[in-house]
CSV table of C-alpha atoms in Angstrom, one decimal:
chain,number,residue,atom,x,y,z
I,1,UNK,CA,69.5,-9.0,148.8
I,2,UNK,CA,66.2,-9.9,150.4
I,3,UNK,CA,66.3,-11.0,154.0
I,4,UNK,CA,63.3,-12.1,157.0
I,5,UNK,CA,61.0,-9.5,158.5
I,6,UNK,CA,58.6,-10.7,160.4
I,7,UNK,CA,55.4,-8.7,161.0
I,8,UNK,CA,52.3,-9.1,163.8
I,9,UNK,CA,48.8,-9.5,162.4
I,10,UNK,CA,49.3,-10.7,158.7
I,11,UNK,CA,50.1,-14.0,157.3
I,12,UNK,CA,53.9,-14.8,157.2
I,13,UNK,CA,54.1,-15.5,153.7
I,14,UNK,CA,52.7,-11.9,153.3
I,15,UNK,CA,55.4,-10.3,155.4
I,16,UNK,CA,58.4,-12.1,155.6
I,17,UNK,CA,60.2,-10.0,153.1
I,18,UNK,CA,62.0,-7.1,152.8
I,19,UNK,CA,65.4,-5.7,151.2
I,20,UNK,CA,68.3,-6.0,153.5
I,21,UNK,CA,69.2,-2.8,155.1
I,22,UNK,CA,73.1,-3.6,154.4
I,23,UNK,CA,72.9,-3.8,150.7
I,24,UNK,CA,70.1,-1.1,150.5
I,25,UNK,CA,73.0,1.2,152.5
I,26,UNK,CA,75.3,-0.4,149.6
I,27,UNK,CA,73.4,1.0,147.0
I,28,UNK,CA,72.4,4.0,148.7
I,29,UNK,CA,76.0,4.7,148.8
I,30,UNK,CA,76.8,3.6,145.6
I,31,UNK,CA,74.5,6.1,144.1
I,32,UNK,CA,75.3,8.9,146.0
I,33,UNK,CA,78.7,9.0,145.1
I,34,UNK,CA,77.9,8.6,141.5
I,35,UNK,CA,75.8,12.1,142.2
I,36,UNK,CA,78.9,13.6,143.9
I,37,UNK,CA,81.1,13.0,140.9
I,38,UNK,CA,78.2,14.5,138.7
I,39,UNK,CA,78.4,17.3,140.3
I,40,UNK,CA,82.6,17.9,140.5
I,41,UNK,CA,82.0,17.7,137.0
I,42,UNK,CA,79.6,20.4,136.5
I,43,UNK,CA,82.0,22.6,139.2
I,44,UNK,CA,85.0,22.1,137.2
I,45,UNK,CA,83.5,23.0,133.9
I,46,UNK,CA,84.2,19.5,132.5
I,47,UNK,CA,80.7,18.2,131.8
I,48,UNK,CA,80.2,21.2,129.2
I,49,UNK,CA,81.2,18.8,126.3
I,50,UNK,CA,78.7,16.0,127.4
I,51,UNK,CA,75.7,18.2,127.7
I,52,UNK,CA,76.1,19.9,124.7
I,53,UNK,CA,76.7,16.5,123.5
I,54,UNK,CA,74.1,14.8,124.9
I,55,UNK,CA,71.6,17.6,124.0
I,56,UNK,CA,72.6,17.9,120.3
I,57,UNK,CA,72.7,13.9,119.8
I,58,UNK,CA,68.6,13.4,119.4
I,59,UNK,CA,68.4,16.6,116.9
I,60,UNK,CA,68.8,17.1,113.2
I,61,UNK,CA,68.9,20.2,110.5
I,62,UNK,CA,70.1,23.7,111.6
I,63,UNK,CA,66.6,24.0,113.0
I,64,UNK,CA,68.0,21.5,115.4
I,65,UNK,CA,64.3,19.6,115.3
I,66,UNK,CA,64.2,16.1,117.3
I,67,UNK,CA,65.6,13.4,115.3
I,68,UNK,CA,62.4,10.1,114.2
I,69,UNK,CA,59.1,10.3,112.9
I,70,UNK,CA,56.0,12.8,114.9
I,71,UNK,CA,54.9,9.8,116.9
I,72,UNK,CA,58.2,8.9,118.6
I,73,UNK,CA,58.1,12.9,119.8
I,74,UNK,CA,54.1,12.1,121.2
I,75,UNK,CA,55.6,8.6,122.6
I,76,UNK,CA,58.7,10.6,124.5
I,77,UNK,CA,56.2,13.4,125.8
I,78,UNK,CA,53.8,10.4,127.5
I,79,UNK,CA,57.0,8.8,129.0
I,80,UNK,CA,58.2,12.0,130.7
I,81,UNK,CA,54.7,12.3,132.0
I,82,UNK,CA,54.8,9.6,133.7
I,83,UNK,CA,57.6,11.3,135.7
I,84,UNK,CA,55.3,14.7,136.2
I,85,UNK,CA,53.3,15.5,139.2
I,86,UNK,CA,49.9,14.9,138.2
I,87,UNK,CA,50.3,11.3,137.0
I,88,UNK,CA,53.8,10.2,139.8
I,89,UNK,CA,51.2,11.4,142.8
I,90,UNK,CA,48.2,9.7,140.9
I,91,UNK,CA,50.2,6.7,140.8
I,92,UNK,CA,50.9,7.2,144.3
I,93,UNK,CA,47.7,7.4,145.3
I,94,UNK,CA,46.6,4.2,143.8
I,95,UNK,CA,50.0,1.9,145.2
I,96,UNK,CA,48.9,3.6,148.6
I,97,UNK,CA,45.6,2.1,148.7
I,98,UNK,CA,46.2,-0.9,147.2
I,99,UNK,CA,49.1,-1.1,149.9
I,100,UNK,CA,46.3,-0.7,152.6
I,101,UNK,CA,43.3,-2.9,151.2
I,102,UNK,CA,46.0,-5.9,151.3
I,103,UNK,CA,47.0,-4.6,154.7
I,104,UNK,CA,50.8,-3.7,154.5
I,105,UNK,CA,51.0,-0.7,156.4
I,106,UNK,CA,54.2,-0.8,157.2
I,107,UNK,CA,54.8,-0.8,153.8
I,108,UNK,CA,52.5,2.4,153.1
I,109,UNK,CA,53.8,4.0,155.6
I,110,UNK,CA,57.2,3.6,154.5
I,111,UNK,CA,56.6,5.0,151.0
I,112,UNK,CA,55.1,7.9,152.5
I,113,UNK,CA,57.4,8.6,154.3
I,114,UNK,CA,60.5,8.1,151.1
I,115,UNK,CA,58.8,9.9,148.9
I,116,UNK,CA,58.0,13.1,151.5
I,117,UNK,CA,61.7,13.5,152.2
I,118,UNK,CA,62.9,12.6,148.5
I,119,UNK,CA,60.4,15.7,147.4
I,120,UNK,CA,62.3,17.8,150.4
I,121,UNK,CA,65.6,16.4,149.3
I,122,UNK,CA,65.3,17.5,145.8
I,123,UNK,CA,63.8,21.1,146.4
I,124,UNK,CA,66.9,21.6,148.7
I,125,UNK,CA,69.6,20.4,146.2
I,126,UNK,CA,67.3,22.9,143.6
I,127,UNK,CA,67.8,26.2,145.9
I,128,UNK,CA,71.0,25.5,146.8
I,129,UNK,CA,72.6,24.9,142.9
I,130,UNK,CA,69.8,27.4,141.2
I,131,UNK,CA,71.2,25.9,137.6
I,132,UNK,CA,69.3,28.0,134.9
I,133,UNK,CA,67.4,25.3,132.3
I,134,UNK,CA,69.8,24.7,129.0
I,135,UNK,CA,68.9,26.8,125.9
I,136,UNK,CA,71.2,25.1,123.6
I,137,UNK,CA,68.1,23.4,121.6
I,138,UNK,CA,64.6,24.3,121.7
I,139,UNK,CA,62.3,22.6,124.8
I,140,UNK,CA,60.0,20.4,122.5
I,141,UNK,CA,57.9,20.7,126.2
I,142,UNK,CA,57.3,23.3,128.8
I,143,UNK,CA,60.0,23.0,131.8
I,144,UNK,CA,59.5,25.4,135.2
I,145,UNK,CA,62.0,26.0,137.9
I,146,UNK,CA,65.5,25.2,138.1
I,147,UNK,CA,67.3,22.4,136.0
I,148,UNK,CA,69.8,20.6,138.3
I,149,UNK,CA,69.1,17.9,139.6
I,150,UNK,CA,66.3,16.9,137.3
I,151,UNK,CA,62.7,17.0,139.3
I,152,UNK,CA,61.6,14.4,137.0
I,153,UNK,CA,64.7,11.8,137.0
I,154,UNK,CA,64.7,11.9,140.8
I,155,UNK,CA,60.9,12.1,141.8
I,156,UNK,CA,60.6,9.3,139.1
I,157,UNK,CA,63.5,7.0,141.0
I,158,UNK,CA,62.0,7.8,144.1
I,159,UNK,CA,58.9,6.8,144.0
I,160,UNK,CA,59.1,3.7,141.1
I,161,UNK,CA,61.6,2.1,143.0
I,162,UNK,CA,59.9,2.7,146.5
I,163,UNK,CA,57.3,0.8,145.3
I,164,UNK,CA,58.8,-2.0,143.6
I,165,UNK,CA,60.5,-1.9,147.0
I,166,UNK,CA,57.0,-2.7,148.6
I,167,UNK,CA,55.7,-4.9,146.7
I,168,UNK,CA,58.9,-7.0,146.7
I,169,UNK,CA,58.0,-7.7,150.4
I,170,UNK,CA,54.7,-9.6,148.9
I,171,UNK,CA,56.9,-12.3,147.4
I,172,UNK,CA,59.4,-14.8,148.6
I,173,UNK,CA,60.6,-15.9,145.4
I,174,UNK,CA,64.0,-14.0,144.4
I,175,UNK,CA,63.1,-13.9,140.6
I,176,UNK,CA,59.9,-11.8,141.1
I,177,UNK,CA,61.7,-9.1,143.8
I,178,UNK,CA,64.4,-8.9,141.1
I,179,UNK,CA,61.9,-8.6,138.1
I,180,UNK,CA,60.0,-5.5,139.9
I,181,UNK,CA,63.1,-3.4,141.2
I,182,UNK,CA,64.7,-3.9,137.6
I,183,UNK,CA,61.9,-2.8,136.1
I,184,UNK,CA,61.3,-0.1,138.1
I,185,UNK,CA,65.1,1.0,137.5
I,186,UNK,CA,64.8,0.7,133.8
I,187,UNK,CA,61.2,3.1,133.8
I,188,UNK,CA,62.7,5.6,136.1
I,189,UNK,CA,65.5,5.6,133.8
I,190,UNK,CA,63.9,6.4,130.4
I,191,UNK,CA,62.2,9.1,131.8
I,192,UNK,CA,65.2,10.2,133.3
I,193,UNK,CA,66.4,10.7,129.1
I,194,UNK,CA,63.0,11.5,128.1
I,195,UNK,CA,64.2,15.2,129.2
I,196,UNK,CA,67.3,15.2,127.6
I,197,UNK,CA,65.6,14.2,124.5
I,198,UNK,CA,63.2,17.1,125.2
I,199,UNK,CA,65.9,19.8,126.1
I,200,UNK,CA,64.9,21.0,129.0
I,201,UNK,CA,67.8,19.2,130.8
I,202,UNK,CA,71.1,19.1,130.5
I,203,UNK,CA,72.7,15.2,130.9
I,204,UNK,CA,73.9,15.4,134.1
I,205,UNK,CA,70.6,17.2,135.7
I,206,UNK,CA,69.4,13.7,134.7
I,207,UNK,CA,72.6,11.7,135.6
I,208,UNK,CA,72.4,13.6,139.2
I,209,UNK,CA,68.5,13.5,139.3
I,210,UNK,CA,68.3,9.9,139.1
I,211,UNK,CA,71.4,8.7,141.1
I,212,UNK,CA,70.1,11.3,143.7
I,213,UNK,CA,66.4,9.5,143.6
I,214,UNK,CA,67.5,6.2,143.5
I,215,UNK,CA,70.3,6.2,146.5
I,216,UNK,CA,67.0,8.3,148.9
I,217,UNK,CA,64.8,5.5,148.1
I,218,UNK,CA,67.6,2.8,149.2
I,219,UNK,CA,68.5,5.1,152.1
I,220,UNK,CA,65.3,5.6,153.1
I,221,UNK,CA,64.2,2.0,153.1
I,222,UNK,CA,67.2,1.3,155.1
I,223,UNK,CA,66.7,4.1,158.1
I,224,UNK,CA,62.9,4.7,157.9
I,225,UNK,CA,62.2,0.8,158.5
I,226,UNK,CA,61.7,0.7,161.8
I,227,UNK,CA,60.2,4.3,162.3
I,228,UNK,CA,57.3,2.9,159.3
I,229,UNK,CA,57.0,-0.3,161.5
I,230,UNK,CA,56.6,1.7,164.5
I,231,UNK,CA,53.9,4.0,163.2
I,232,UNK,CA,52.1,1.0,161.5
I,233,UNK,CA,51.8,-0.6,164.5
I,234,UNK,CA,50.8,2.6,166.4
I,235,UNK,CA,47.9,3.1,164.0
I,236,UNK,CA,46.7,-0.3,164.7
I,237,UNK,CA,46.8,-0.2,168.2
I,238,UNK,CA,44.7,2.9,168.1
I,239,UNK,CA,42.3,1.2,165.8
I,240,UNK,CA,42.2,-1.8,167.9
I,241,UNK,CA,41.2,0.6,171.2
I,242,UNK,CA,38.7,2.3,168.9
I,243,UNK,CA,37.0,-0.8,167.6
I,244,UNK,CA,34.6,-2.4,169.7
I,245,UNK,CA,35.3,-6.0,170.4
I,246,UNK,CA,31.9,-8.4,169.9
């Protein structure tokens, strides 16, 4: 999954790795046409029983109050957080500089870049559908906007697995690349149901949200590569004309 990338200026051991741009296109594919089934469900009508289904599943009582103790509620509101704007760009911020102090540019400047036109992406697919939010059970959390796909579920699979994408290029061992995209999956994922759980979304906002996230950040680290690399090395040759040589 993982194959040579040499890079100017940096150790090789550093630099050497990145995901293959045929098995991100794979997955990228993969997920994308799990989003366009998703969403020949919702046209035909026939995801009506699931997200009723799916919404009514975590609630009890004709009050229809979330199923498990107050602290499981408090422990699914910080998860979904996780995938809200504040904290997602904070976390950003942070892999961004970290990115820079150990001097993978091309690594920054790819997750830039995926995580600009995944925000783009999303806001488009939101016009174009304009799917009111479900009303089925009551929001346990405030919810803005339009419901399909899920801002959360694909911000959240944007950018968690853009960066485990870049720091997988910091390690050569299999085991570790494998151990940070999983886990970034399986996060992006439970916030993903987080909003189910909290009603503002319907299943498939989620289903879509997250298959839509996940197949932009393995398209994007398949076509924006070489545009990053390019820019990366741009900025250092302009920092290298600036910089006065001893």
């Amino acid at each position: 999954m993982i194959e040579p990338s040499p890079e100017r200026n940096l150790p090789q051991r550093a630099r050497s790795w990145r995901i293959s741009p045929r098995h991100a296109l794979i997955a990228a594919a993969v997920c994308w046409a799990g989003f366009m089934m998703v969403v020949l469900l919702i046209m035909t009508g026939r995801g009506e029983a699931m997200d009723s289904a799916g919404l009514l599943f975590w609630r009890r009582g004709a009050d229809l109050v979330p199923a498990g103790p107050q602290w499981l509620l408090e422990a699914v509101r910080d998860l979904t957080a996780l995938g809200g704007v504040l904290l997602r760009n904070l976390i950003l911020i942070g892999v961004l500089a970290a990115l820079l102090f150990l001097r993978l540019k091309r690594e920054a400047v790819l997750l830039t870049a995926t995580v600009m036109g995944g925000w783009l992406v999303n806001s488009l697919v939101k016009l174009a559908v304009g799917r009111p939010r479900p009303m089925i059970v009551p929001h346990l959390t405030e919810a803005g906007g339009q419901s399909f796909p899920s801002g959360h579920s694909f911000n959240s699979a944007v950018i968690y697995i853009a960066i485990a994408l870049a720091f997988a290029a910091m390690s050569p061992r299999r085991s570790v690349r494998w151990t940070l995209i999983i886990s970034a999956v399986v996060l992006s994922i439970a916030i993903a149901i987080s909003r189910v759980w909290l009603g503002v979304h319907f299943p498939t906002d989620v289903a879509a949200g997250w298959l839509g996230g996940a197949g932009w950040a393995f398209l994007a680290s398949a076509l924006l590569h070489k545009p990053a690399k390019a820019v990366a090395e741009q900025a250092d040759d302009v920092l290298e004309t600036l910089t006065p040589h001893p």
